[in-house]
């Protein structure tokens, strides 16, 4: 009986596993192999160079700058997105008044959930194009147009949102404007994720805390956050993957090669330029392999640090 079940399961898994190995694992293995060569991408000629491409990565100033830009997103995108999503989810689930029906969300919470989630139904490229119009610097953009109308900005010198290399808090200003888009587009999804997790928490816990005199502030930090720790940990990993990418947003929103002083350059944009503009596919593969290894190690460390025994309630 057991052998029959094993054959049955193996038969169903054989084709999906084979497709996964061929279309996912094999390309990764090929990239790792090409990273050890000087392949140009458009010919069959390639010479084995060993770890030279990886050594070159360590001394590449542009790569170093792009990497630190990704680190900025790696810290800020999860932090602000999760913070905003938690705040909204708390308001929409247990932020309203207490009545005979118990603890509930604010009035109209169902509508708010739809509105906040709406950016998730749009492609990231569509979102980037929409914000490109909002950030326009010719006086026709939404923000610059309003600021010019009220006299806060000179029409001949509008704010260059997507090409501003001037630092703000030590980081090019353009990265902060890109961060705003990333948080706006992603907070709705994680709000729904946290809302689903909050709805699994018995309302009796909140009601007992309020009867004991706990404020909403204390219930959020003493009840909600501890019980959502596993969900927040998974969300942080997902957002970390997004922060280490950001390519579509940067490609659509900013000038080529990151604008002045490579202010918006990120790892993925340097990789793309190196491969398809410079024709250095071997070096670009080394970048991709290095980024993949860093991503895997980061996710493993995050899950290991936040691991704990499951709380039953």
Tab-separated table of C-alpha atoms in Angstrom:
chain	number	residue	atom	x	y	z
A	1	UNK	CA	0.000	0.000	0.000
A	2	UNK	CA	2.778	2.391	0.950
A	3	UNK	CA	4.693	1.628	-2.255
A	4	UNK	CA	1.548	2.285	-4.281
A	5	UNK	CA	1.029	5.661	-2.596
A	6	UNK	CA	4.685	6.543	-3.157
A	7	UNK	CA	4.442	5.714	-6.874
A	8	UNK	CA	1.201	7.697	-7.129
A	9	UNK	CA	2.745	10.795	-5.483
A	10	UNK	CA	5.944	10.446	-7.505
A	11	UNK	CA	3.952	10.251	-10.715
A	12	UNK	CA	2.174	13.518	-9.963
A	13	UNK	CA	5.353	15.303	-8.842
A	14	UNK	CA	7.660	14.109	-11.610
A	15	UNK	CA	6.494	16.519	-14.313
A	16	UNK	CA	6.278	19.679	-12.108
A	17	UNK	CA	9.705	18.963	-10.595
A	18	UNK	CA	11.194	18.353	-14.038
A	19	UNK	CA	9.750	21.635	-15.342
A	20	UNK	CA	11.022	23.497	-12.272
A	21	UNK	CA	14.512	22.060	-12.691
A	22	UNK	CA	14.592	22.902	-16.401
A	23	UNK	CA	13.082	26.398	-16.318
A	24	UNK	CA	14.285	27.649	-12.898
A	25	UNK	CA	17.252	25.705	-11.526
A	26	UNK	CA	19.061	25.163	-14.838
A	27	UNK	CA	19.077	28.885	-15.817
A	28	UNK	CA	20.495	29.701	-12.378
A	29	UNK	CA	23.203	27.103	-12.885
A	30	UNK	CA	23.954	28.509	-16.346
A	31	UNK	CA	24.268	32.039	-14.918
A	32	UNK	CA	26.680	30.759	-12.285
A	33	UNK	CA	28.734	29.099	-15.014
A	34	UNK	CA	28.782	32.173	-17.263
A	35	UNK	CA	29.849	34.304	-14.289
A	36	UNK	CA	33.194	32.488	-14.399
A	37	UNK	CA	33.801	33.526	-18.024
A	38	UNK	CA	34.224	36.697	-20.081
A	39	UNK	CA	31.228	35.863	-22.303
A	40	UNK	CA	30.000	38.840	-24.324
A	41	UNK	CA	26.471	37.502	-24.821
A	42	UNK	CA	26.305	37.854	-28.601
A	43	UNK	CA	28.819	35.200	-29.668
A	44	UNK	CA	29.951	31.704	-28.781
A	45	UNK	CA	33.406	32.912	-27.738
A	46	UNK	CA	34.050	32.768	-24.038
A	47	UNK	CA	37.122	32.219	-21.936
A	48	UNK	CA	37.285	30.922	-18.404
A	49	UNK	CA	38.417	33.699	-16.044
A	50	UNK	CA	37.690	32.035	-12.711
A	51	UNK	CA	36.736	34.421	-9.928
A	52	UNK	CA	38.035	37.525	-11.723
A	53	UNK	CA	34.502	38.899	-12.227
A	54	UNK	CA	33.770	38.574	-8.500
A	55	UNK	CA	37.056	40.248	-7.578
A	56	UNK	CA	36.157	43.047	-9.981
A	57	UNK	CA	32.823	43.490	-8.207
A	58	UNK	CA	34.590	44.337	-4.957
A	59	UNK	CA	36.507	47.228	-6.530
A	60	UNK	CA	33.731	48.607	-8.782
A	61	UNK	CA	32.742	52.055	-7.450
A	62	UNK	CA	29.447	52.098	-9.370
A	63	UNK	CA	28.475	48.701	-7.979
A	64	UNK	CA	29.313	49.886	-4.474
A	65	UNK	CA	27.136	52.992	-4.885
A	66	UNK	CA	24.252	50.986	-6.370
A	67	UNK	CA	24.519	48.419	-3.569
A	68	UNK	CA	24.200	51.090	-0.863
A	69	UNK	CA	21.167	52.506	-2.665
A	70	UNK	CA	19.617	49.031	-2.459
A	71	UNK	CA	20.527	48.853	1.220
A	72	UNK	CA	18.640	52.140	1.721
A	73	UNK	CA	15.539	50.567	0.151
A	74	UNK	CA	16.146	47.339	2.079
A	75	UNK	CA	15.844	49.264	5.345
A	76	UNK	CA	13.182	51.839	4.493
A	77	UNK	CA	10.737	49.976	2.232
A	78	UNK	CA	9.886	47.232	4.784
A	79	UNK	CA	10.022	49.656	7.710
A	80	UNK	CA	7.621	52.261	6.295
A	81	UNK	CA	5.379	49.816	4.412
A	82	UNK	CA	4.874	47.498	7.384
A	83	UNK	CA	4.475	50.440	9.772
A	84	UNK	CA	1.782	52.063	7.631
A	85	UNK	CA	0.056	48.746	6.895
A	86	UNK	CA	-0.061	47.832	10.589
A	87	UNK	CA	-1.489	51.222	11.503
A	88	UNK	CA	-4.207	50.978	8.848
A	89	UNK	CA	-5.032	47.353	9.659
A	90	UNK	CA	-5.353	48.164	13.372
A	91	UNK	CA	-7.686	51.075	12.662
A	92	UNK	CA	-9.839	49.071	10.259
A	93	UNK	CA	-10.192	46.065	12.558
A	94	UNK	CA	-10.095	47.198	16.188
A	95	UNK	CA	-9.704	50.960	15.987
A	96	UNK	CA	-13.368	51.888	16.221
A	97	UNK	CA	-15.627	52.447	19.193
A	98	UNK	CA	-16.590	49.695	21.582
A	99	UNK	CA	-20.315	48.938	21.755
A	100	UNK	CA	-22.607	46.045	22.581
A	101	UNK	CA	-21.301	44.202	19.542
A	102	UNK	CA	-17.794	44.416	20.968
A	103	UNK	CA	-14.626	45.842	19.454
A	104	UNK	CA	-14.893	46.767	15.789
A	105	UNK	CA	-13.076	48.790	13.156
A	106	UNK	CA	-13.679	52.409	12.224
A	107	UNK	CA	-16.872	53.307	10.378
A	108	UNK	CA	-16.635	52.442	6.668
A	109	UNK	CA	-13.677	50.111	7.159
A	110	UNK	CA	-14.840	47.839	4.308
A	111	UNK	CA	-14.697	50.726	1.833
A	112	UNK	CA	-11.313	51.846	3.110
A	113	UNK	CA	-9.897	48.375	2.574
A	114	UNK	CA	-10.965	48.437	-1.071
A	115	UNK	CA	-9.514	51.924	-1.599
A	116	UNK	CA	-6.186	51.140	0.066
A	117	UNK	CA	-5.867	47.819	-1.748
A	118	UNK	CA	-6.610	49.311	-5.174
A	119	UNK	CA	-2.946	49.972	-6.185
A	120	UNK	CA	-2.362	46.214	-6.014
A	121	UNK	CA	-4.597	45.602	-9.036
A	122	UNK	CA	-2.361	47.861	-11.149
A	123	UNK	CA	0.859	46.801	-12.805
A	124	UNK	CA	3.986	48.336	-11.304
A	125	UNK	CA	4.776	49.874	-14.690
A	126	UNK	CA	1.322	51.512	-14.790
A	127	UNK	CA	1.919	52.873	-11.282
A	128	UNK	CA	5.328	54.205	-12.354
A	129	UNK	CA	3.872	55.936	-15.421
A	130	UNK	CA	1.100	57.488	-13.297
A	131	UNK	CA	3.586	58.840	-10.763
A	132	UNK	CA	5.807	60.002	-13.590
A	133	UNK	CA	3.015	62.373	-14.542
A	134	UNK	CA	2.586	63.463	-10.914
A	135	UNK	CA	6.329	64.182	-10.669
A	136	UNK	CA	6.629	65.979	-14.025
A	137	UNK	CA	9.043	68.900	-13.976
A	138	UNK	CA	7.645	70.969	-16.868
A	139	UNK	CA	5.012	72.661	-14.711
A	140	UNK	CA	2.297	70.248	-15.868
A	141	UNK	CA	2.848	67.695	-13.134
A	142	UNK	CA	0.358	67.512	-10.282
A	143	UNK	CA	2.749	68.421	-7.464
A	144	UNK	CA	4.791	71.044	-9.296
A	145	UNK	CA	1.624	72.514	-10.811
A	146	UNK	CA	0.025	72.974	-7.385
A	147	UNK	CA	3.203	74.408	-5.868
A	148	UNK	CA	3.552	76.868	-8.758
A	149	UNK	CA	-0.099	77.922	-8.411
A	150	UNK	CA	0.323	78.780	-4.735
A	151	UNK	CA	3.651	80.473	-5.369
A	152	UNK	CA	5.871	78.089	-3.422
A	153	UNK	CA	7.899	77.074	-6.485
A	154	UNK	CA	9.219	79.148	-9.358
A	155	UNK	CA	7.767	78.069	-12.697
A	156	UNK	CA	11.238	78.345	-14.261
A	157	UNK	CA	12.801	76.157	-11.580
A	158	UNK	CA	10.410	73.305	-10.671
A	159	UNK	CA	11.395	70.482	-8.357
A	160	UNK	CA	13.260	67.725	-10.231
A	161	UNK	CA	11.778	64.814	-8.297
A	162	UNK	CA	13.257	61.959	-10.336
A	163	UNK	CA	16.619	63.521	-11.175
A	164	UNK	CA	17.591	65.263	-7.960
A	165	UNK	CA	21.046	64.130	-6.796
A	166	UNK	CA	21.081	66.507	-3.828
A	167	UNK	CA	21.305	64.546	-0.559
A	168	UNK	CA	18.555	64.563	2.035
A	169	UNK	CA	19.579	62.939	5.325
A	170	UNK	CA	22.664	61.676	3.531
A	171	UNK	CA	20.715	59.980	0.720
A	172	UNK	CA	19.995	61.341	-2.796
A	173	UNK	CA	16.574	63.007	-2.737
A	174	UNK	CA	15.392	60.995	-5.755
A	175	UNK	CA	15.538	57.804	-3.663
A	176	UNK	CA	13.130	59.296	-1.117
A	177	UNK	CA	10.651	60.125	-3.903
A	178	UNK	CA	10.935	56.552	-5.219
A	179	UNK	CA	10.434	55.259	-1.677
A	180	UNK	CA	7.149	57.172	-1.462
A	181	UNK	CA	5.857	55.340	-4.549
A	182	UNK	CA	6.992	51.936	-3.270
A	183	UNK	CA	5.247	52.436	0.080
A	184	UNK	CA	2.074	53.826	-1.515
A	185	UNK	CA	1.791	50.904	-3.919
A	186	UNK	CA	2.583	48.162	-1.401
A	187	UNK	CA	0.942	49.200	1.866
A	188	UNK	CA	-2.557	48.127	0.775
A	189	UNK	CA	-1.607	44.503	0.211
A	190	UNK	CA	0.106	44.160	3.582
A	191	UNK	CA	-2.785	45.969	5.245
A	192	UNK	CA	-5.076	43.182	3.987
A	193	UNK	CA	-2.533	40.558	5.072
A	194	UNK	CA	-2.316	41.991	8.593
A	195	UNK	CA	-6.101	42.475	8.715
A	196	UNK	CA	-6.603	38.774	8.037
A	197	UNK	CA	-4.133	37.938	10.801
A	198	UNK	CA	-5.814	40.353	13.227
A	199	UNK	CA	-9.233	38.861	12.559
A	200	UNK	CA	-7.924	35.520	13.809
A	201	UNK	CA	-7.125	37.118	17.197
A	202	UNK	CA	-10.134	36.660	19.535
A	203	UNK	CA	-11.842	39.987	20.223
A	204	UNK	CA	-12.197	38.862	23.844
A	205	UNK	CA	-8.493	39.582	24.341
A	206	UNK	CA	-8.934	43.219	23.293
A	207	UNK	CA	-12.118	43.625	25.325
A	208	UNK	CA	-10.464	42.209	28.448
A	209	UNK	CA	-7.508	44.551	27.999
A	210	UNK	CA	-9.776	47.581	27.614
A	211	UNK	CA	-11.773	46.568	30.696
A	212	UNK	CA	-8.498	46.463	32.620
A	213	UNK	CA	-7.851	50.058	31.576
A	214	UNK	CA	-5.408	49.468	28.710
A	215	UNK	CA	-5.378	52.175	26.037
A	216	UNK	CA	-5.446	51.473	22.297
A	217	UNK	CA	-1.736	52.328	22.269
A	218	UNK	CA	-0.954	49.637	24.819
A	219	UNK	CA	-3.204	47.028	23.184
A	220	UNK	CA	-1.417	47.588	19.880
A	221	UNK	CA	2.090	47.122	21.289
A	222	UNK	CA	1.273	44.549	23.995
A	223	UNK	CA	-1.272	42.389	22.145
A	224	UNK	CA	-1.388	43.002	18.397
A	225	UNK	CA	2.322	43.184	17.596
A	226	UNK	CA	3.368	40.077	19.583
A	227	UNK	CA	0.583	37.987	18.061
A	228	UNK	CA	1.406	39.164	14.522
A	229	UNK	CA	5.139	38.582	14.808
A	230	UNK	CA	5.211	35.596	12.416
A	231	UNK	CA	3.150	37.437	9.796
A	232	UNK	CA	5.327	40.543	10.089
A	233	UNK	CA	8.458	38.417	9.700
A	234	UNK	CA	7.200	36.904	6.444
A	235	UNK	CA	6.127	40.333	5.181
A	236	UNK	CA	9.591	41.716	5.964
A	237	UNK	CA	11.216	38.972	3.859
A	238	UNK	CA	8.888	39.607	0.905
A	239	UNK	CA	9.481	43.356	1.082
A	240	UNK	CA	13.216	42.723	1.328
A	241	UNK	CA	13.061	40.905	-2.017
A	242	UNK	CA	11.179	43.859	-3.506
A	243	UNK	CA	13.702	46.337	-2.095
A	244	UNK	CA	16.600	44.432	-3.636
A	245	UNK	CA	14.885	44.643	-7.021
A	246	UNK	CA	13.123	48.004	-7.603
A	247	UNK	CA	14.230	47.797	-11.260
A	248	UNK	CA	10.908	48.541	-12.966
A	249	UNK	CA	10.323	51.625	-10.834
A	250	UNK	CA	13.816	53.013	-11.383
A	251	UNK	CA	13.824	52.188	-15.105
A	252	UNK	CA	10.536	53.970	-15.819
A	253	UNK	CA	10.844	56.880	-13.397
A	254	UNK	CA	14.457	58.019	-13.629
A	255	UNK	CA	16.885	59.040	-16.406
A	256	UNK	CA	19.157	56.429	-17.916
A	257	UNK	CA	22.172	55.382	-15.838
A	258	UNK	CA	20.611	56.866	-12.711
A	259	UNK	CA	20.666	60.511	-13.796
A	260	UNK	CA	23.265	62.983	-12.509
A	261	UNK	CA	26.006	61.320	-10.462
A	262	UNK	CA	24.168	57.961	-10.761
A	263	UNK	CA	21.847	59.200	-7.998
A	264	UNK	CA	19.176	56.540	-8.569
A	265	UNK	CA	21.386	53.679	-9.721
A	266	UNK	CA	20.595	50.314	-8.152
A	267	UNK	CA	22.117	46.866	-8.475
A	268	UNK	CA	19.585	45.624	-11.041
A	269	UNK	CA	19.942	48.687	-13.274
A	270	UNK	CA	23.740	48.373	-13.303
A	271	UNK	CA	23.372	44.677	-14.149
A	272	UNK	CA	21.036	45.435	-17.048
A	273	UNK	CA	23.269	48.201	-18.427
A	274	UNK	CA	26.394	46.061	-18.113
A	275	UNK	CA	24.810	43.137	-19.964
A	276	UNK	CA	22.802	44.776	-22.741
A	277	UNK	CA	24.631	48.060	-23.299
A	278	UNK	CA	28.242	47.096	-22.589
A	279	UNK	CA	27.906	43.493	-23.756
A	280	UNK	CA	29.644	42.119	-20.654
A	281	UNK	CA	27.300	39.248	-19.891
A	282	UNK	CA	29.865	37.281	-17.882
A	283	UNK	CA	30.373	40.197	-15.512
A	284	UNK	CA	26.610	40.829	-15.361
A	285	UNK	CA	26.020	37.170	-14.440
A	286	UNK	CA	28.506	37.570	-11.596
A	287	UNK	CA	26.439	40.525	-10.357
A	288	UNK	CA	23.268	38.446	-10.509
A	289	UNK	CA	24.820	35.499	-8.684
A	290	UNK	CA	26.230	37.788	-5.980
A	291	UNK	CA	22.819	39.436	-5.525
A	292	UNK	CA	21.075	36.043	-5.362
A	293	UNK	CA	23.480	34.761	-2.701
A	294	UNK	CA	23.071	37.951	-0.670
A	295	UNK	CA	19.265	37.700	-0.924
A	296	UNK	CA	19.187	34.054	0.200
A	297	UNK	CA	21.512	34.707	3.143
A	298	UNK	CA	19.500	37.760	4.160
A	299	UNK	CA	16.196	35.842	4.072
A	300	UNK	CA	17.683	32.944	6.032
A	301	UNK	CA	19.101	35.304	8.670
A	302	UNK	CA	15.801	37.188	8.963
A	303	UNK	CA	13.760	34.014	9.452
A	304	UNK	CA	16.324	32.606	11.884
A	305	UNK	CA	16.443	35.750	14.013
A	306	UNK	CA	12.666	36.091	14.243
A	307	UNK	CA	11.946	32.393	14.791
A	308	UNK	CA	10.190	31.489	18.042
A	309	UNK	CA	7.663	29.056	19.429
A	310	UNK	CA	4.172	29.539	18.063
A	311	UNK	CA	1.752	31.301	20.391
A	312	UNK	CA	-1.579	29.520	20.741
A	313	UNK	CA	-4.736	31.554	21.399
